[in-house]
PDB file of C-alpha atoms in Angstrom:
ATOM      1  CA  MET H   1     128.344  90.960  99.545  1.00 93.00           C
ATOM      2  CA  LYS H   2     131.118  93.122  98.608  1.00 96.00           C
ATOM      3  CA  ALA H   3     130.900  94.966  95.154  1.00 97.00           C
ATOM      4  CA  LYS H   4     134.033  96.513  93.576  1.00 97.00           C
ATOM      5  CA  VAL H   5     133.464  99.550  91.001  1.00 98.00           C
ATOM      6  CA  THR H   6     136.058 100.681  88.824  1.00 97.00           C
ATOM      7  CA  VAL H   7     135.564 103.920  87.281  1.00 98.00           C
ATOM      8  CA  THR H   8     138.073 104.974  84.162  1.00 97.00           C
ATOM      9  CA  LEU H   9     137.929 107.787  81.274  1.00 97.00           C
ATOM     10  CA  LYS H  10     136.832 107.125  78.166  1.00 97.00           C
ATOM     11  CA  HIS H  11     139.390 106.614  75.407  1.00 93.00           C
ATOM     12  CA  GLY H  12     140.010 110.110  74.135  1.00 94.00           C
ATOM     13  CA  VAL H  13     139.388 111.519  77.545  1.00 96.00           C
ATOM     14  CA  LEU H  14     142.438 113.854  78.496  1.00 96.00           C
ATOM     15  CA  ASP H  15     143.651 112.749  81.976  1.00 96.00           C
ATOM     16  CA  PRO H  16     146.338 115.311  83.148  1.00 96.00           C
ATOM     17  CA  GLN H  17     146.486 113.359  86.058  1.00 96.00           C
ATOM     18  CA  GLY H  18     147.410 110.731  84.538  1.00 97.00           C
ATOM     19  CA  LYS H  19     149.667 112.740  82.099  1.00 97.00           C
ATOM     20  CA  ALA H  20     151.705 114.068  85.825  1.00 97.00           C
ATOM     21  CA  ILE H  21     152.275 110.330  86.957  1.00 97.00           C
ATOM     22  CA  GLY H  22     153.754 109.278  83.575  1.00 97.00           C
ATOM     23  CA  HIS H  23     155.870 112.532  84.244  1.00 97.00           C
ATOM     24  CA  ALA H  24     156.921 112.264  87.945  1.00 97.00           C
ATOM     25  CA  LEU H  25     157.955 108.380  86.711  1.00 97.00           C
ATOM     26  CA  GLN H  26     160.182 109.424  84.456  1.00 96.00           C
ATOM     27  CA  THR H  27     161.431 112.176  86.812  1.00 96.00           C
ATOM     28  CA  LEU H  28     162.353 109.176  89.289  1.00 97.00           C
ATOM     29  CA  GLY H  29     164.220 107.638  86.693  1.00 96.00           C
ATOM     30  CA  PHE H  30     161.088 105.014  85.442  1.00 96.00           C
ATOM     31  CA  ASP H  31     162.425 104.433  81.500  1.00 92.00           C
ATOM     32  CA  GLY H  32     159.558 102.508  79.330  1.00 93.00           C
ATOM     33  CA  VAL H  33     156.396 103.716  80.558  1.00 96.00           C
ATOM     34  CA  GLY H  34     153.786 104.854  77.915  1.00 96.00           C
ATOM     35  CA  GLU H  35     150.448 105.807  78.780  1.00 96.00           C
ATOM     36  CA  VAL H  36     149.855 106.782  82.296  1.00 97.00           C
ATOM     37  CA  ARG H  37     145.509 106.685  82.776  1.00 97.00           C
ATOM     38  CA  GLN H  38     144.212 106.791  86.543  1.00 97.00           C
ATOM     39  CA  GLY H  39     140.916 105.527  87.718  1.00 97.00           C
ATOM     40  CA  LYS H  40     138.767 105.209  90.703  1.00 97.00           C
ATOM     41  CA  LEU H  41     137.925 102.397  92.575  1.00 97.00           C
ATOM     42  CA  ILE H  42     135.396 101.891  95.367  1.00 98.00           C
ATOM     43  CA  GLU H  43     134.051  99.149  97.341  1.00 97.00           C
ATOM     44  CA  LEU H  44     130.896  98.800  98.725  1.00 97.00           C
ATOM     45  CA  GLU H  45     129.836  96.652 101.385  1.00 97.00           C
ATOM     46  CA  LEU H  46     126.140  95.632 100.879  1.00 97.00           C
ATOM     47  CA  GLU H  47     123.685  94.066 102.466  1.00 96.00           C
ATOM     48  CA  GLU H  48     121.792  92.428  99.593  1.00 93.00           C
ATOM     49  CA  THR H  49     122.736  88.433  99.299  1.00 94.00           C
ATOM     50  CA  ASP H  50     121.043  87.885  95.525  1.00 95.00           C
ATOM     51  CA  PRO H  51     124.261  88.620  93.140  1.00 95.00           C
ATOM     52  CA  ALA H  52     121.880  89.404  90.211  1.00 96.00           C
ATOM     53  CA  LYS H  53     119.841  92.401  92.337  1.00 96.00           C
ATOM     54  CA  ALA H  54     123.195  93.309  93.764  1.00 96.00           C
ATOM     55  CA  LYS H  55     124.331  94.140  90.436  1.00 97.00           C
ATOM     56  CA  ALA H  56     121.220  95.734  89.423  1.00 97.00           C
ATOM     57  CA  ALA H  57     121.474  98.191  92.836  1.00 96.00           C
ATOM     58  CA  VAL H  58     125.236  99.258  92.043  1.00 97.00           C
ATOM     59  CA  GLU H  59     124.310  99.599  88.729  1.00 97.00           C
ATOM     60  CA  ALA H  60     121.745 102.200  89.248  1.00 97.00           C
ATOM     61  CA  MET H  61     124.441 103.625  91.722  1.00 97.00           C
ATOM     62  CA  CYS H  62     127.193 103.734  88.905  1.00 98.00           C
ATOM     63  CA  GLN H  63     124.153 105.425  86.505  1.00 97.00           C
ATOM     64  CA  ARG H  64     123.123 107.841  89.168  1.00 96.00           C
ATOM     65  CA  LEU H  65     126.362 109.143  91.509  1.00 97.00           C
ATOM     66  CA  LEU H  66     129.316 106.660  91.005  1.00 97.00           C
ATOM     67  CA  SER H  67     130.413 107.448  87.567  1.00 97.00           C
ATOM     68  CA  ASN H  68     130.153 110.720  85.141  1.00 97.00           C
ATOM     69  CA  THR H  69     128.997 108.633  81.831  1.00 96.00           C
ATOM     70  CA  VAL H  70     129.620 111.041  79.490  1.00 97.00           C
ATOM     71  CA  ILE H  71     133.507 110.923  80.021  1.00 97.00           C
ATOM     72  CA  GLU H  72     133.565 107.532  82.262  1.00 97.00           C
ATOM     73  CA  ASN H  73     133.019 103.811  81.851  1.00 97.00           C
ATOM     74  CA  TYR H  74     132.383 102.122  85.055  1.00 98.00           C
ATOM     75  CA  ALA H  75     132.958  97.817  85.755  1.00 97.00           C
ATOM     76  CA  ILE H  76     131.051  96.241  88.466  1.00 98.00           C
ATOM     77  CA  GLU H  77     132.657  93.191  90.548  1.00 97.00           C
ATOM     78  CA  LEU H  78     130.577  91.487  92.924  1.00 96.00           C
ATOM     79  CA  VAL H  79     133.447  89.496  95.328  1.00 91.00           C
TER      80      VAL H  79
ATOM     81  CA  MET D   1     152.532  95.003  78.554  1.00 93.00           C
ATOM     82  CA  LYS D   2     150.213  96.716  81.044  1.00 96.00           C
ATOM     83  CA  ALA D   3     149.817  97.052  84.455  1.00 97.00           C
ATOM     84  CA  LYS D   4     147.230  97.940  86.859  1.00 97.00           C
ATOM     85  CA  VAL D   5     147.843  99.121  90.118  1.00 98.00           C
ATOM     86  CA  THR D   6     144.824  99.372  92.682  1.00 97.00           C
ATOM     87  CA  VAL D   7     145.616 101.562  95.847  1.00 98.00           C
ATOM     88  CA  THR D   8     143.730 101.512  98.717  1.00 97.00           C
ATOM     89  CA  LEU D   9     143.904 102.499 102.314  1.00 97.00           C
ATOM     90  CA  LYS D  10     144.612 100.260 105.029  1.00 97.00           C
ATOM     91  CA  HIS D  11     142.398  98.980 107.479  1.00 93.00           C
ATOM     92  CA  GLY D  12     141.462 101.997 110.009  1.00 94.00           C
ATOM     93  CA  VAL D  13     142.771 104.478 108.120  1.00 96.00           C
ATOM     94  CA  LEU D  14     139.535 107.360 107.925  1.00 96.00           C
ATOM     95  CA  ASP D  15     138.483 107.594 104.297  1.00 96.00           C
ATOM     96  CA  PRO D  16     136.222 110.826 104.135  1.00 97.00           C
ATOM     97  CA  GLN D  17     136.021 109.831 100.984  1.00 96.00           C
ATOM     98  CA  GLY D  18     134.065 106.769 100.817  1.00 97.00           C
ATOM     99  CA  LYS D  19     132.481 107.951 103.956  1.00 97.00           C
ATOM    100  CA  ALA D  20     130.687 110.977 101.856  1.00 97.00           C
ATOM    101  CA  ILE D  21     130.060 109.035  98.620  1.00 97.00           C
ATOM    102  CA  GLY D  22     128.262 106.128 101.433  1.00 97.00           C
ATOM    103  CA  HIS D  23     126.104 109.322 102.623  1.00 97.00           C
ATOM    104  CA  ALA D  24     125.063 110.505  99.112  1.00 97.00           C
ATOM    105  CA  LEU D  25     124.217 107.234  98.541  1.00 97.00           C
ATOM    106  CA  GLN D  26     122.159 107.213 101.438  1.00 96.00           C
ATOM    107  CA  THR D  27     120.916 110.486 100.276  1.00 96.00           C
ATOM    108  CA  LEU D  28     119.285 109.050  96.801  1.00 97.00           C
ATOM    109  CA  GLY D  29     117.489 106.394  98.116  1.00 96.00           C
ATOM    110  CA  PHE D  30     120.285 103.567  98.036  1.00 96.00           C
ATOM    111  CA  ASP D  31     119.893 101.660 101.599  1.00 92.00           C
ATOM    112  CA  GLY D  32     121.476  98.350 102.552  1.00 93.00           C
ATOM    113  CA  VAL D  33     124.798 100.259 102.022  1.00 96.00           C
ATOM    114  CA  GLY D  34     127.706  99.683 104.580  1.00 96.00           C
ATOM    115  CA  GLU D  35     131.214 100.714 104.244  1.00 96.00           C
ATOM    116  CA  VAL D  36     131.987 102.696 101.629  1.00 97.00           C
ATOM    117  CA  ARG D  37     135.818 103.105 100.833  1.00 97.00           C
ATOM    118  CA  GLN D  38     137.770 104.529  97.662  1.00 97.00           C
ATOM    119  CA  GLY D  39     141.175 103.792  95.848  1.00 97.00           C
ATOM    120  CA  LYS D  40     143.038 104.817  92.886  1.00 97.00           C
ATOM    121  CA  LEU D  41     143.439 102.665  90.186  1.00 98.00           C
ATOM    122  CA  ILE D  42     145.997 103.255  87.811  1.00 98.00           C
ATOM    123  CA  GLU D  43     147.062 101.861  84.425  1.00 97.00           C
ATOM    124  CA  LEU D  44     150.484 101.956  82.979  1.00 97.00           C
ATOM    125  CA  GLU D  45     151.669 101.021  79.366  1.00 97.00           C
ATOM    126  CA  LEU D  46     154.802  98.953  80.096  1.00 97.00           C
ATOM    127  CA  GLU D  47     157.512  98.553  77.279  1.00 96.00           C
ATOM    128  CA  GLU D  48     158.589  95.627  78.978  1.00 93.00           C
ATOM    129  CA  THR D  49     158.192  92.358  77.857  1.00 94.00           C
ATOM    130  CA  ASP D  50     159.372  90.073  80.564  1.00 95.00           C
ATOM    131  CA  PRO D  51     156.495  89.056  83.413  1.00 95.00           C
ATOM    132  CA  ALA D  52     158.702  88.980  86.438  1.00 96.00           C
ATOM    133  CA  LYS D  53     160.565  92.271  84.955  1.00 96.00           C
ATOM    134  CA  ALA D  54     157.829  94.555  84.706  1.00 96.00           C
ATOM    135  CA  LYS D  55     156.164  93.465  87.520  1.00 97.00           C
ATOM    136  CA  ALA D  56     159.711  94.441  90.112  1.00 97.00           C
ATOM    137  CA  ALA D  57     159.497  97.495  87.841  1.00 96.00           C
ATOM    138  CA  VAL D  58     155.777  98.336  89.129  1.00 97.00           C
ATOM    139  CA  GLU D  59     156.350  97.359  92.904  1.00 97.00           C
ATOM    140  CA  ALA D  60     159.494  99.885  92.422  1.00 97.00           C
ATOM    141  CA  MET D  61     156.979 102.840  91.289  1.00 97.00           C
ATOM    142  CA  CYS D  62     154.484 102.088  93.273  1.00 98.00           C
ATOM    143  CA  GLN D  63     157.277 102.598  96.869  1.00 97.00           C
ATOM    144  CA  ARG D  64     158.531 105.534  95.136  1.00 96.00           C
ATOM    145  CA  LEU D  65     155.758 107.628  93.680  1.00 97.00           C
ATOM    146  CA  LEU D  66     152.267 105.380  93.482  1.00 97.00           C
ATOM    147  CA  SER D  67     151.280 104.743  96.855  1.00 97.00           C
ATOM    148  CA  ASN D  68     152.134 106.486 100.704  1.00 97.00           C
ATOM    149  CA  THR D  69     152.593 103.096 101.805  1.00 96.00           C
ATOM    150  CA  VAL D  70     152.009 104.123 105.838  1.00 97.00           C
ATOM    151  CA  ILE D  71     148.839 104.879 105.090  1.00 97.00           C
ATOM    152  CA  GLU D  72     147.854 102.483 102.026  1.00 97.00           C
ATOM    153  CA  ASN D  73     147.756  99.068 100.319  1.00 97.00           C
ATOM    154  CA  TYR D  74     148.858  98.483  96.812  1.00 98.00           C
ATOM    155  CA  ALA D  75     147.681  95.470  94.550  1.00 97.00           C
ATOM    156  CA  ILE D  76     149.660  95.205  90.889  1.00 97.00           C
ATOM    157  CA  GLU D  77     148.173  92.755  88.376  1.00 97.00           C
ATOM    158  CA  LEU D  78     149.673  92.446  84.978  1.00 96.00           C
ATOM    159  CA  VAL D  79     147.174  91.726  81.764  1.00 91.00           C
TER     160      VAL D  79
END
């Protein structure tokens, strides 16, 4: 079973990386681009085959390692 | 209109960041985790309202800035 975890900065948290991308796009001539935010995508290969248990395990991983819950949100998708 | 771009390393390209995450998870006691790959997620706010034009614009951004097409794949999702 595969899990996709997306980690994004919470609303209101400054995102200098996203801002830099936005500026670079403008410099390249791409107009009409508003806010840009950058996040992380983590793909995990899991041995667990039960979706509920897999989700619980990935949830624990997000809490302990994959995200900083003070400033980041995470979303889990099982594939 | 919003666009979500996910940039992932191509199959076969070494991913030391993903490897490090995998090791850290193992150290924390999470067993049954196989390969871990890390990618990027870029969220763009676009003024364009026509989905076809928006997709074409984001495609061009991916080719020129957001991804390194030699070693990375990208996927575009309009929201």
